[in-house]
Amino acid sequence: MGESKEELAFQEKIDNDIKIEPKDWMPDEYRQMLIRQVSQHAHSEIVGMLPEGNWITRAPSLRRKVGLLAKVQDEAGHGLYLYSATESLGIDRIKLIQQLHNGESKYSNIFNYPTLTWADIGAIGWLVDGAAIMNQVSLQRTSYGPYSRAMVRICKEESFHQRQGYEIMTALSNGTDKQKAMAQDATNRFWWPSLMMFGPSDKDSIHSSKSMIWKIKRESNDELRQQFVDRAIAQGELIGMTFPDPDLKWNEETGHYDFGEIDWAEFKNVINGNGPCNKERIRARVKADVDGKWVRDAALAYANNV
Amino acid sequence: MSQNDSLYSYCLRLGDNSLILGHRLSEWCGHGPFLEEDIALTNIALDLVGQSRMFLQYAAELKGGDSTEDSLAYLREEREYLNALLSEQPNGDFAVTNSKNYLFSVFNYHLYSELSNSKDEKIKAIAEKSIKEVAYHVRHCGKWMVRLGKGTEESHQRLQDAVNDIWMYTDDMFESDENTDLLVEQGMAANLNKVRSNWLKDVTEQLKEATIDIPTDTWMMKGSLQGKHSEHLGFLLAEMQTIPRTFPNSEW
């Protein structure tokens, strides 16, 4: 595909699994594609703090409060690594945050769904973080060095989050009838949105093919989604959870679970701003930014004076 | 009151202080003025809730029966909470939050420094562990006092307003009663007169550096040691305690 010397050298590195570093030459489209993907990922971490943050002040025990606080704090840390990785591509954090606030840049759709009960905190850890990990483990091998290294760190913490979420679900499923019902309800609500997290089906994904050639993505949306389904079903069975999909069944031939058709109309609708919480999420981010401006200004003014 | 009961109340006071201050700080999580400070605020919140757990676990042990850190945190009512009034005040803007945390952290620092010599082994151990964390809180919030005080005209004004507003709750941190005085005599609890003079010295110096005036002739509100709080605590507890009260006898 590459014609110039630089392009050939670039593709050779990619083909030999040598990481691309910030100062290396790269095609502009590769750079833009990465900025888009890594900044979306960063935004997702930051917006993702909000639905879970809802329950910090209502966590049902002190141990759970500490666990949830630490988890949401980790997400802020992930946002930081990822904004830094994006900045290494030549765009600064302020600009990226503007893009989030004005809707130019997206974040993971899943965070536009509300957290209605404590069990949602369990379901998010188990299913949403579980889905995120599938993607992130794969991205540890992404071709851009800073992104790949950020993923290695993030994966360690995410797998802890996933365990913590699953443990919350386990406690609920061992609890009273009301707690079990709460856990099942959360599973029902988060199941389909979690499957949507992997993005459109391979045949419809506009960004996927080039991304695979450049090894920004290493596995396709459908491959990762299937791995997630197989794993989640097994985990759900262990804690007595069922899934809201009548077509879900084990397929001897493929060695995987078959599952029903995802409602892509809902997916597109939520992406385009019509999810239950899109407006609240962005409003909360904008408010924090506006309310914090005088604090940032003060810190800058002070730093410039001493 | 037996020594056991006095110690129980004393641990509640210390545990409640950290829990309520930490809970307030945790309200910032995800809404901080920028990402690094969001992380720092949560760090402090985590330390505080952690300290609170140690004190409440000890209190539960002293109380005995089926008392636990969670039954103490989630099933006591407003009038049974013993946290100082300053800790429960709403976050306000970042200047209020930081001032509140700064003033409380300096208090905690000198308190734990005294308690590091407590004759009660458990209190001593908790204080020794906590003082390292609190030293960071003092440093972090103290630096912000200076940055805000000397930053911009707006930040200076906001900080001065914040200190003016919350100063009336500072005396309440140093309240004592007969039972606590007895624990002090027995070398278990901290001498709050000493804590107060160290606190005032540090705070005066830091505020001077921040070019912030210490309010004078402020009417001081007290009463937390008798469980007489501001109206804010009830709402805080209603939110915090909602799940255990809605679903009694459940494990989470």
XYZ file of C-alpha atoms in Angstrom:
558
model
C 0.000 0.000 0.000
C 2.762 2.479 0.858
C 4.564 4.077 -2.068
C 7.044 6.568 -0.672
C 10.170 5.378 1.097
C 8.779 6.582 4.410
C 5.545 4.737 3.941
C 7.319 1.535 3.052
C 9.561 1.792 6.094
C 6.551 2.504 8.276
C 4.622 -0.504 7.001
C 7.691 -2.690 7.426
C 7.885 -1.763 11.089
C 4.208 -2.529 11.508
C 4.580 -5.876 9.755
C 7.514 -6.772 11.990
C 5.620 -5.759 15.131
C 8.015 -2.924 15.922
C 6.192 -0.200 17.848
C 5.704 3.214 16.297
C 6.955 5.935 18.644
C 5.898 9.613 18.826
C 8.900 10.957 16.916
C 8.725 8.354 14.157
C 7.297 9.232 10.791
C 3.709 8.067 10.391
C 1.023 8.590 7.768
C -1.290 11.415 8.652
C -4.261 9.096 8.463
C -2.640 6.767 11.007
C -2.092 9.724 13.315
C -5.664 10.943 12.924
C -7.080 7.486 13.402
C -5.108 7.085 16.615
C -6.056 10.520 17.939
C -9.666 9.610 17.339
C -9.447 6.218 19.013
C -7.195 7.052 21.972
C -9.020 10.262 22.812
C -12.368 8.462 22.672
C -10.890 5.932 25.001
C -9.675 8.686 27.361
C -13.062 10.399 27.287
C -14.746 7.089 28.066
C -12.662 6.718 31.202
C -13.572 10.207 32.379
C -17.263 10.091 31.498
C -17.326 6.557 32.899
C -16.530 8.001 36.322
C -19.990 9.580 36.437
C -22.453 6.662 36.430
C -20.425 4.803 39.040
C -19.606 7.954 40.962
C -23.353 8.228 41.542
C -23.150 5.419 44.048
C -20.043 6.399 46.013
C -22.096 8.334 48.554
C -24.636 5.497 48.753
C -22.343 2.475 48.848
C -23.903 -0.023 51.275
C -20.853 -0.700 53.459
C -17.613 1.081 54.253
C -15.641 -1.640 52.516
C -17.721 -1.168 49.363
C -17.380 2.599 49.615
C -13.594 2.358 49.689
C -13.584 -0.186 46.846
C -15.777 1.952 44.626
C -13.897 5.176 45.384
C -10.607 3.504 44.519
C -12.085 2.124 41.342
C -13.471 5.413 40.103
C -10.165 7.029 40.973
C -8.398 4.448 38.815
C -10.586 5.506 35.905
C -9.371 9.076 36.362
C -5.810 7.741 36.284
C -6.540 5.820 33.082
C -7.933 8.997 31.578
C -4.667 10.734 32.448
C -2.432 8.076 30.824
C -4.594 8.084 27.735
C -4.743 11.864 27.389
C -0.954 11.843 27.708
C -0.692 9.165 25.023
C -2.936 11.293 22.778
C -0.863 14.390 23.475
C 2.188 12.524 22.186
C 0.435 12.613 18.784
C 0.523 16.392 18.734
C -2.772 17.565 20.210
C -3.223 18.965 23.711
C -5.590 17.961 26.478
C -7.505 21.232 26.485
C -8.380 20.778 22.816
C -9.380 17.158 23.407
C -11.651 18.115 26.265
C -13.241 20.810 24.097
C -13.969 18.144 21.501
C -15.683 16.032 24.130
C -17.752 18.948 25.357
C -18.864 20.140 21.934
C -19.788 16.649 20.783
C -17.074 16.409 18.124
C -15.520 13.482 19.900
C -17.446 10.482 21.217
C -17.089 8.290 24.273
C -18.284 4.785 24.997
C -22.013 4.555 24.600
C -22.423 2.414 27.672
C -22.021 5.423 29.963
C -25.176 6.972 28.573
C -27.181 4.376 30.475
C -28.229 5.207 34.036
C -27.114 3.396 37.196
C -30.400 2.750 38.965
C -29.501 0.401 41.801
C -26.452 -0.741 43.730
C -26.429 -3.925 41.638
C -25.598 -1.770 38.611
C -22.207 -1.161 40.203
C -21.706 -4.925 40.272
C -22.996 -5.386 36.726
C -20.813 -2.585 35.379
C -17.719 -4.102 36.942
C -18.570 -7.575 35.788
C -19.973 -6.919 32.288
C -18.871 -3.456 31.229
C -15.335 -3.725 32.571
C -15.329 -7.325 31.409
C -16.122 -6.176 27.872
C -13.611 -3.339 28.101
C -10.874 -5.764 29.136
C -11.422 -7.940 26.064
C -10.689 -4.918 23.961
C -7.870 -3.630 26.129
C -6.003 -6.909 26.418
C -5.999 -7.023 22.663
C -4.820 -3.386 22.499
C -1.742 -4.141 24.580
C -0.360 -5.301 21.232
C -1.437 -2.186 19.348
C 1.205 -0.715 17.031
C 1.524 2.718 18.678
C 4.006 2.502 21.584
C 2.533 4.991 24.090
C -0.973 3.570 23.606
C 0.266 0.021 23.985
C 2.158 0.819 27.200
C -0.821 2.692 28.660
C -2.910 -0.411 27.956
C -0.527 -2.689 29.821
C -0.953 -0.596 32.951
C -4.665 -0.165 32.483
C -5.281 -3.880 32.004
C -3.795 -4.715 35.391
C -6.221 -2.376 37.128
C -9.192 -3.259 34.948
C -8.955 -6.931 35.738
C -9.109 -5.990 39.405
C -12.225 -3.919 38.706
C -13.814 -6.786 36.865
C -13.203 -9.113 39.812
C -14.560 -6.523 42.225
C -17.741 -6.182 40.147
C -18.204 -9.906 39.894
C -17.698 -10.210 43.639
C -20.477 -7.637 44.215
C -22.735 -9.708 41.952
C -21.768 -12.890 43.792
C -22.621 -11.329 47.152
C -25.997 -10.215 45.799
C -26.758 -13.578 44.267
C -26.037 -15.218 47.637
C -28.245 -12.682 49.394
C -31.952 -12.140 49.995
C -34.600 -12.523 47.281
C -34.619 -8.761 46.815
C -30.878 -8.694 46.329
C -31.031 -11.530 43.802
C -33.780 -9.735 41.900
C -31.716 -6.548 41.948
C -28.724 -8.402 40.482
C -30.823 -10.052 37.764
C -32.431 -6.751 36.842
C -29.018 -5.103 36.481
C -27.790 -8.009 34.346
C -30.850 -7.672 32.126
C -30.325 -3.956 31.616
C -26.571 -4.058 31.035
C -26.329 -7.178 28.875
C -27.182 -5.751 25.454
C -25.424 -2.405 25.948
C -22.303 -4.396 26.933
C -22.428 -6.354 23.677
C -22.770 -3.064 21.810
C -19.537 -1.835 23.400
C -17.543 -3.792 20.816
C -18.938 -1.566 18.105
C -20.667 -2.372 14.839
C -20.444 -5.791 13.285
C -17.294 -6.330 11.177
C -19.245 -6.151 7.957
C -20.525 -2.664 8.872
C -17.536 -1.170 10.650
C -16.215 1.762 8.649
C -12.990 2.180 10.595
C -11.956 -1.406 11.068
C -10.089 -2.569 7.976
C -7.350 0.040 7.794
C -7.068 -0.087 11.544
C -6.299 -3.793 11.279
C -3.700 -3.355 8.525
C -1.923 -0.779 10.678
C -2.391 -2.979 13.704
C -4.047 -0.243 15.706
C -6.694 -2.869 16.292
C -5.532 -6.451 16.558
C -8.797 -8.345 16.663
C -12.087 -7.540 15.025
C -15.203 -6.287 16.809
C -17.033 -9.559 16.243
C -14.132 -11.729 17.408
C -13.827 -9.802 20.642
C -17.585 -9.766 21.178
C -17.717 -13.537 20.800
C -14.899 -14.043 23.328
C -16.781 -11.839 25.754
C -20.082 -13.673 25.329
C -18.444 -17.056 25.872
C -16.770 -15.928 29.029
C -19.691 -13.959 30.491
C -22.177 -16.810 30.031
C -19.957 -19.155 31.998
C -19.502 -16.571 34.762
C -23.225 -15.816 34.858
C -24.125 -19.467 35.248
C -21.872 -19.747 38.280
C -23.844 -17.066 40.120
C -27.293 -18.036 38.847
C -27.793 -15.131 36.465
C -29.742 -15.523 33.234
C -29.388 -13.373 30.126
C -32.185 -11.550 28.285
C -31.621 -13.293 24.956
C -33.887 -16.193 23.872
C -31.481 -17.052 21.024
C -28.554 -17.657 23.318
C -27.372 -21.251 23.045
C -24.241 -23.320 22.934
C -23.158 -24.297 19.422
C -21.314 -27.643 19.403
C -20.021 -27.049 15.921
C -18.368 -23.674 16.454
C -17.477 -24.230 20.076
C -19.041 -20.861 20.920
C -22.337 -19.482 22.120
C -24.728 -18.252 19.452
C -26.542 -15.101 20.408
C -29.376 -12.989 19.051
C -29.244 -9.948 16.803
C -28.149 -6.733 18.485
C -30.563 -3.818 18.216
C -28.375 -1.548 16.113
C -31.093 1.039 15.830
C -30.828 1.587 19.593
C -27.042 1.699 19.341
C -27.114 4.416 16.670
C -29.786 6.325 18.466
C -27.795 6.437 21.704
C -24.571 7.361 19.895
C -26.389 10.205 18.244
C -27.370 11.729 21.544
C -30.649 10.041 22.373
C -29.540 7.797 25.211
C -31.108 8.158 28.633
C -28.152 10.126 30.068
C -26.198 11.696 27.176
C -27.138 15.223 28.151
C -26.537 14.745 31.870
C -23.106 13.235 31.306
C -21.840 16.045 29.122
C -23.479 18.664 31.306
C -21.694 17.252 34.362
C -18.343 17.342 32.552
C -18.894 20.882 31.286
C -19.969 22.036 34.746
C -16.826 20.600 36.359
C -14.737 22.333 33.706
C -16.485 25.696 34.059
C -16.561 25.569 37.879
C -12.889 24.607 37.943
C -11.699 27.369 35.664
C -10.955 29.899 38.388
C -8.999 27.213 40.280
C -6.856 26.383 37.244
C -6.388 30.097 36.537
C -5.261 30.678 40.115
C -2.758 27.824 39.974
C -1.340 29.133 36.698
C -1.155 32.721 37.913
C 0.600 31.590 41.084
C 3.060 29.387 39.170
C 3.903 32.269 36.850
C 4.566 34.604 39.755
C 6.918 32.487 41.848
C -19.248 6.200 82.593
C -16.848 3.229 82.544
C -13.470 3.592 80.882
C -14.654 1.202 78.180
C -17.668 3.412 77.441
C -15.538 6.555 77.399
C -13.115 4.956 74.971
C -16.029 3.834 72.831
C -17.355 7.403 72.599
C -13.877 8.709 71.942
C -13.367 6.298 69.038
C -16.764 7.231 67.640
C -15.801 10.895 67.730
C -12.559 10.211 65.846
C -14.127 7.734 63.446
C -17.101 9.996 62.717
C -14.818 12.967 62.016
C -12.936 11.068 59.339
C -15.994 9.369 57.912
C -17.992 12.553 57.442
C -15.070 14.593 56.159
C -14.157 11.751 53.792
C -17.738 11.326 52.664
C -17.975 15.002 51.785
C -14.732 14.786 49.835
C -15.948 11.713 47.991
C -18.779 13.864 46.606
C -16.120 15.544 44.447
C -15.074 12.338 42.734
C -15.551 12.852 38.996
C -16.253 16.577 39.372
C -12.865 18.020 40.360
C -11.455 21.212 38.825
C -9.006 19.142 36.743
C -8.040 15.527 36.501
C -4.951 15.547 38.725
C -6.816 17.307 41.524
C -9.777 14.970 41.147
C -7.370 12.115 41.831
C -5.792 13.927 44.782
C -9.164 14.699 46.386
C -10.172 11.066 46.061
C -6.873 9.985 47.569
C -7.560 12.051 50.643
C -11.135 10.767 50.803
C -9.833 7.206 50.667
C -7.359 7.848 53.479
C -10.069 9.398 55.623
C -12.597 6.619 55.146
C -9.789 4.148 55.830
C -8.934 5.903 59.111
C -12.566 5.994 60.020
C -12.890 2.253 59.502
C -10.048 1.577 61.920
C -11.630 3.714 64.627
C -15.109 2.339 64.042
C -13.834 -1.239 64.053
C -12.218 -0.563 67.393
C -15.379 1.129 68.648
C -17.413 -1.911 67.566
C -15.017 -4.162 69.443
C -15.379 -2.019 72.579
C -19.131 -2.054 72.282
C -19.264 -5.794 71.715
C -22.359 -7.778 70.776
C -23.092 -7.800 67.070
C -21.800 -4.274 66.588
C -19.658 -3.734 63.467
C -18.067 -0.801 61.667
C -21.067 -0.848 59.344
C -23.732 -0.992 62.031
C -22.058 2.036 63.608
C -21.756 3.930 60.338
C -25.101 3.024 58.823
C -27.508 2.563 61.693
C -26.830 5.466 64.020
C -28.973 8.569 63.722
C -28.030 12.244 63.501
C -28.102 12.776 67.270
C -25.830 9.793 67.851
C -23.158 11.025 65.445
C -20.246 12.766 67.160
C -18.312 14.284 64.251
C -17.224 17.893 64.584
C -19.442 20.466 62.869
C -16.742 21.522 60.441
C -16.583 18.090 58.833
C -20.244 18.001 57.839
C -20.388 21.434 56.187
C -21.283 21.280 52.481
C -18.420 21.373 49.986
C -19.279 24.760 48.510
C -16.726 25.769 45.906
C -13.169 24.460 45.807
C -12.065 27.250 48.167
C -14.525 26.098 50.839
C -13.639 22.440 50.384
C -9.936 23.105 50.530
C -10.168 25.429 53.527
C -12.274 22.925 55.414
C -9.842 20.143 54.620
C -6.838 22.235 55.414
C -8.154 23.340 58.816
C -9.247 19.816 59.647
C -6.041 18.193 58.425
C -3.879 20.413 60.620
C -6.135 19.477 63.537
C -5.839 15.774 62.692
C -2.101 16.061 62.331
C -1.587 17.430 65.835
C -4.248 15.148 67.255
C -2.599 12.026 65.836
C 0.779 13.298 66.843
C -0.470 13.328 70.462
C -2.232 9.996 70.049
C 0.955 8.390 68.765
C 1.903 8.362 72.450
C -1.411 7.004 73.661
C -1.295 4.337 76.334
C -4.043 2.573 74.490
C -2.156 0.352 72.050
C -4.845 0.315 69.394
C -5.335 4.070 69.326
C -1.583 4.500 69.251
C -1.279 2.143 66.272
C -4.080 3.837 64.316
C -2.587 7.269 65.007
C 0.887 6.179 63.926
C -0.438 4.843 60.656
C -2.744 7.784 60.003
C -0.303 10.576 60.735
C 1.736 9.735 57.642
C -1.351 10.141 55.486
C -2.441 13.288 57.256
C 0.986 14.889 56.789
C 0.321 14.633 53.055
C -3.174 16.108 53.446
C -1.739 19.096 55.306
C 0.908 19.600 52.643
C -1.497 19.257 49.746
C -4.246 21.478 51.121
C -1.740 23.931 52.605
C -0.166 24.475 49.184
C -3.583 25.161 47.730
C -4.255 27.741 50.456
C -1.199 29.633 49.217
C -1.960 29.131 45.519
C -5.517 30.358 45.916
C -4.590 33.146 48.298
C -1.899 34.490 45.998
C -3.289 33.316 42.659
C -5.806 35.718 41.160
C -7.995 38.402 42.637
C -10.970 36.086 42.271
C -9.292 33.131 43.956
C -8.091 35.336 46.794
C -11.583 36.669 47.378
C -13.154 33.226 47.217
C -10.649 31.863 49.710
C -11.096 34.755 52.110
C -14.890 34.314 51.906
C -14.511 30.588 52.516
C -12.352 31.062 55.612
C -14.736 33.736 56.905
C -17.697 31.402 56.435
C -16.328 28.311 58.107
C -14.223 29.835 60.844
C -17.213 29.718 63.211
C -17.032 25.896 63.215
C -13.365 25.609 64.186
C -13.697 25.857 67.976
C -16.030 22.894 68.013
C -13.169 20.561 66.962
C -11.500 21.174 70.337
C -14.537 20.495 72.520
C -14.063 18.050 75.333
C -16.133 16.597 78.147
C -15.544 15.029 81.566
C -15.140 11.516 80.205
C -12.646 12.609 77.585
C -10.752 14.651 80.174
C -10.455 11.528 82.273
C -9.040 9.623 79.284
C -6.528 12.426 78.818
C -5.474 12.085 82.456
C -5.062 8.376 81.940
C -2.779 9.039 78.964
C -5.120 7.534 76.414
C -6.676 10.541 74.711
C -5.092 13.691 73.303
C -4.811 16.904 75.259
C -6.858 19.213 73.069
C -5.471 22.403 74.604
C -2.092 21.394 73.327
C -3.545 20.384 69.964
C -5.292 23.733 69.761
C -2.209 25.836 70.393
C -0.206 23.871 67.803
C -3.096 24.111 65.365
C -3.444 27.850 65.801
C 0.269 28.392 65.337
C 0.396 26.451 62.054
C -2.815 27.881 60.693
C -1.798 31.450 61.527
C 1.507 31.017 59.722
C -0.003 29.371 56.676
C -2.823 31.879 56.289
C -0.348 34.694 56.642
C 1.669 33.208 53.795
C -1.546 32.897 51.802
C -2.311 36.586 52.542
C -5.617 35.579 54.095
C -6.915 37.291 57.233
C -8.049 35.210 60.157
C -11.531 36.381 61.122
C -11.745 38.018 64.515
C -14.675 38.223 66.914
C -16.364 35.299 65.209
C -19.238 33.771 67.080
C -18.325 30.120 67.575
C -20.849 27.392 67.072
C -20.478 24.224 69.115
C -22.433 21.186 70.188
C -21.303 18.231 68.099
C -19.986 16.381 71.128
C -23.571 16.274 72.403
C -24.762 15.239 68.940
C -26.130 18.687 68.179
C -25.323 19.198 64.515
C -26.100 21.568 61.698
C -29.025 20.669 59.440
C -26.639 19.345 56.799
C -25.759 16.128 58.592
C -29.258 14.668 58.346
C -29.254 14.867 54.564
C -25.781 13.440 54.354
C -26.763 10.451 56.500
C -30.043 9.958 54.654
C -28.075 9.511 51.464
C -25.273 7.479 52.974
C -27.507 5.102 54.920
C -30.207 4.533 52.348
C -29.354 0.980 51.264
C -28.774 -0.671 54.652
C -31.945 0.963 55.979
C -34.038 0.014 52.946
C -32.778 -3.579 52.935
C -32.167 -4.481 56.575
C -30.224 -7.600 57.530
C -28.524 -7.960 54.167
C -24.901 -8.591 53.366
C -23.372 -6.536 50.581
